[in-house]
XYZ file of C-alpha atoms in Angstrom:
100
model
C -130.179 -157.460 -156.065
C -130.808 -159.096 -152.500
C -127.837 -157.265 -151.248
C -129.251 -153.994 -152.490
C -132.663 -154.596 -150.719
C -131.005 -155.585 -147.511
C -128.840 -152.377 -147.551
C -131.840 -150.331 -148.384
C -133.823 -151.870 -145.398
C -130.913 -151.429 -143.179
C -130.464 -147.657 -144.280
C -134.240 -146.914 -143.644
C -133.970 -148.500 -140.242
C -131.198 -146.373 -139.331
C -133.026 -143.156 -140.431
C -136.397 -143.886 -138.517
C -136.305 -142.566 -135.000
C -136.341 -145.401 -132.492
C -139.272 -145.641 -130.218
C -137.193 -147.341 -127.513
C -134.876 -144.320 -127.192
C -137.574 -141.726 -126.928
C -136.975 -137.929 -127.129
C -135.552 -135.409 -124.651
C -137.759 -132.542 -125.805
C -139.249 -131.647 -122.410
C -136.932 -133.779 -120.237
C -134.235 -132.500 -117.835
C -130.765 -134.019 -118.459
C -129.091 -132.455 -115.426
C -129.615 -130.415 -112.125
C -128.624 -126.928 -111.034
C -126.767 -127.135 -107.701
C -128.122 -124.137 -106.137
C -130.089 -120.958 -106.769
C -129.836 -117.423 -105.514
C -132.531 -116.136 -103.314
C -133.471 -113.414 -105.642
C -134.216 -116.115 -108.201
C -136.406 -118.178 -105.926
C -138.762 -115.126 -105.733
C -139.671 -115.606 -109.382
C -140.597 -119.281 -109.198
C -144.374 -119.423 -110.204
C -144.983 -123.169 -110.108
C -143.127 -126.552 -110.394
C -143.811 -130.025 -111.709
C -142.290 -133.446 -111.114
C -140.361 -135.243 -113.859
C -140.244 -138.941 -113.192
C -138.209 -141.531 -114.862
C -141.049 -143.285 -116.737
C -141.575 -142.775 -120.363
C -138.974 -140.736 -122.262
C -137.085 -139.120 -119.422
C -133.974 -140.599 -117.783
C -133.835 -138.782 -114.342
C -136.275 -138.009 -111.588
C -136.359 -133.949 -111.288
C -138.407 -131.077 -110.044
C -138.829 -128.713 -112.837
C -139.272 -125.070 -111.585
C -141.414 -122.853 -113.766
C -140.244 -119.286 -113.643
C -142.438 -116.275 -114.046
C -142.625 -115.046 -117.663
C -141.274 -111.680 -118.298
C -142.678 -109.369 -121.007
C -141.166 -110.124 -124.340
C -140.213 -113.741 -123.431
C -141.463 -116.361 -126.015
C -141.860 -119.097 -123.609
C -141.602 -119.755 -119.922
C -138.286 -120.471 -118.495
C -137.805 -123.842 -116.634
C -134.829 -124.888 -114.260
C -134.198 -128.631 -113.336
C -133.510 -129.314 -109.875
C -132.834 -132.375 -107.822
C -135.889 -133.408 -105.624
C -133.615 -134.748 -103.007
C -131.962 -131.660 -102.004
C -133.445 -129.691 -99.048
C -133.384 -126.294 -100.575
C -135.615 -127.643 -103.471
C -138.071 -129.226 -101.063
C -138.337 -125.784 -99.347
C -138.843 -124.185 -102.502
C -141.775 -126.711 -103.140
C -143.347 -126.124 -99.898
C -143.108 -122.253 -100.502
C -144.657 -122.603 -103.730
C -147.468 -124.757 -102.337
C -148.248 -122.412 -99.678
C -148.105 -119.349 -102.062
C -150.575 -121.080 -104.488
C -152.947 -122.299 -101.549
C -152.096 -125.841 -101.874
C -152.074 -127.731 -98.406
C -150.016 -130.822 -97.890
């Protein structure tokens, strides 16, 4: 009887999602290396992803303009240390009237 209880508890523990692992629902798992100039014109905004919480890598998430018929806004994950990404961020800030 004790063995069955232990096995049941072990099974339930395995089925429950671990809070230490977190979820990757809104996290970038990798980066794009480069982007065509034509695509850069469609960037509407960006957000920073930090390594705290659920996400494992630091990233700049580029938010693209939503096209007619799209269900949700397309996002592209980029490396914040690349110069072209910093230039894109500066251009978006300038376009949105944000002064740094």
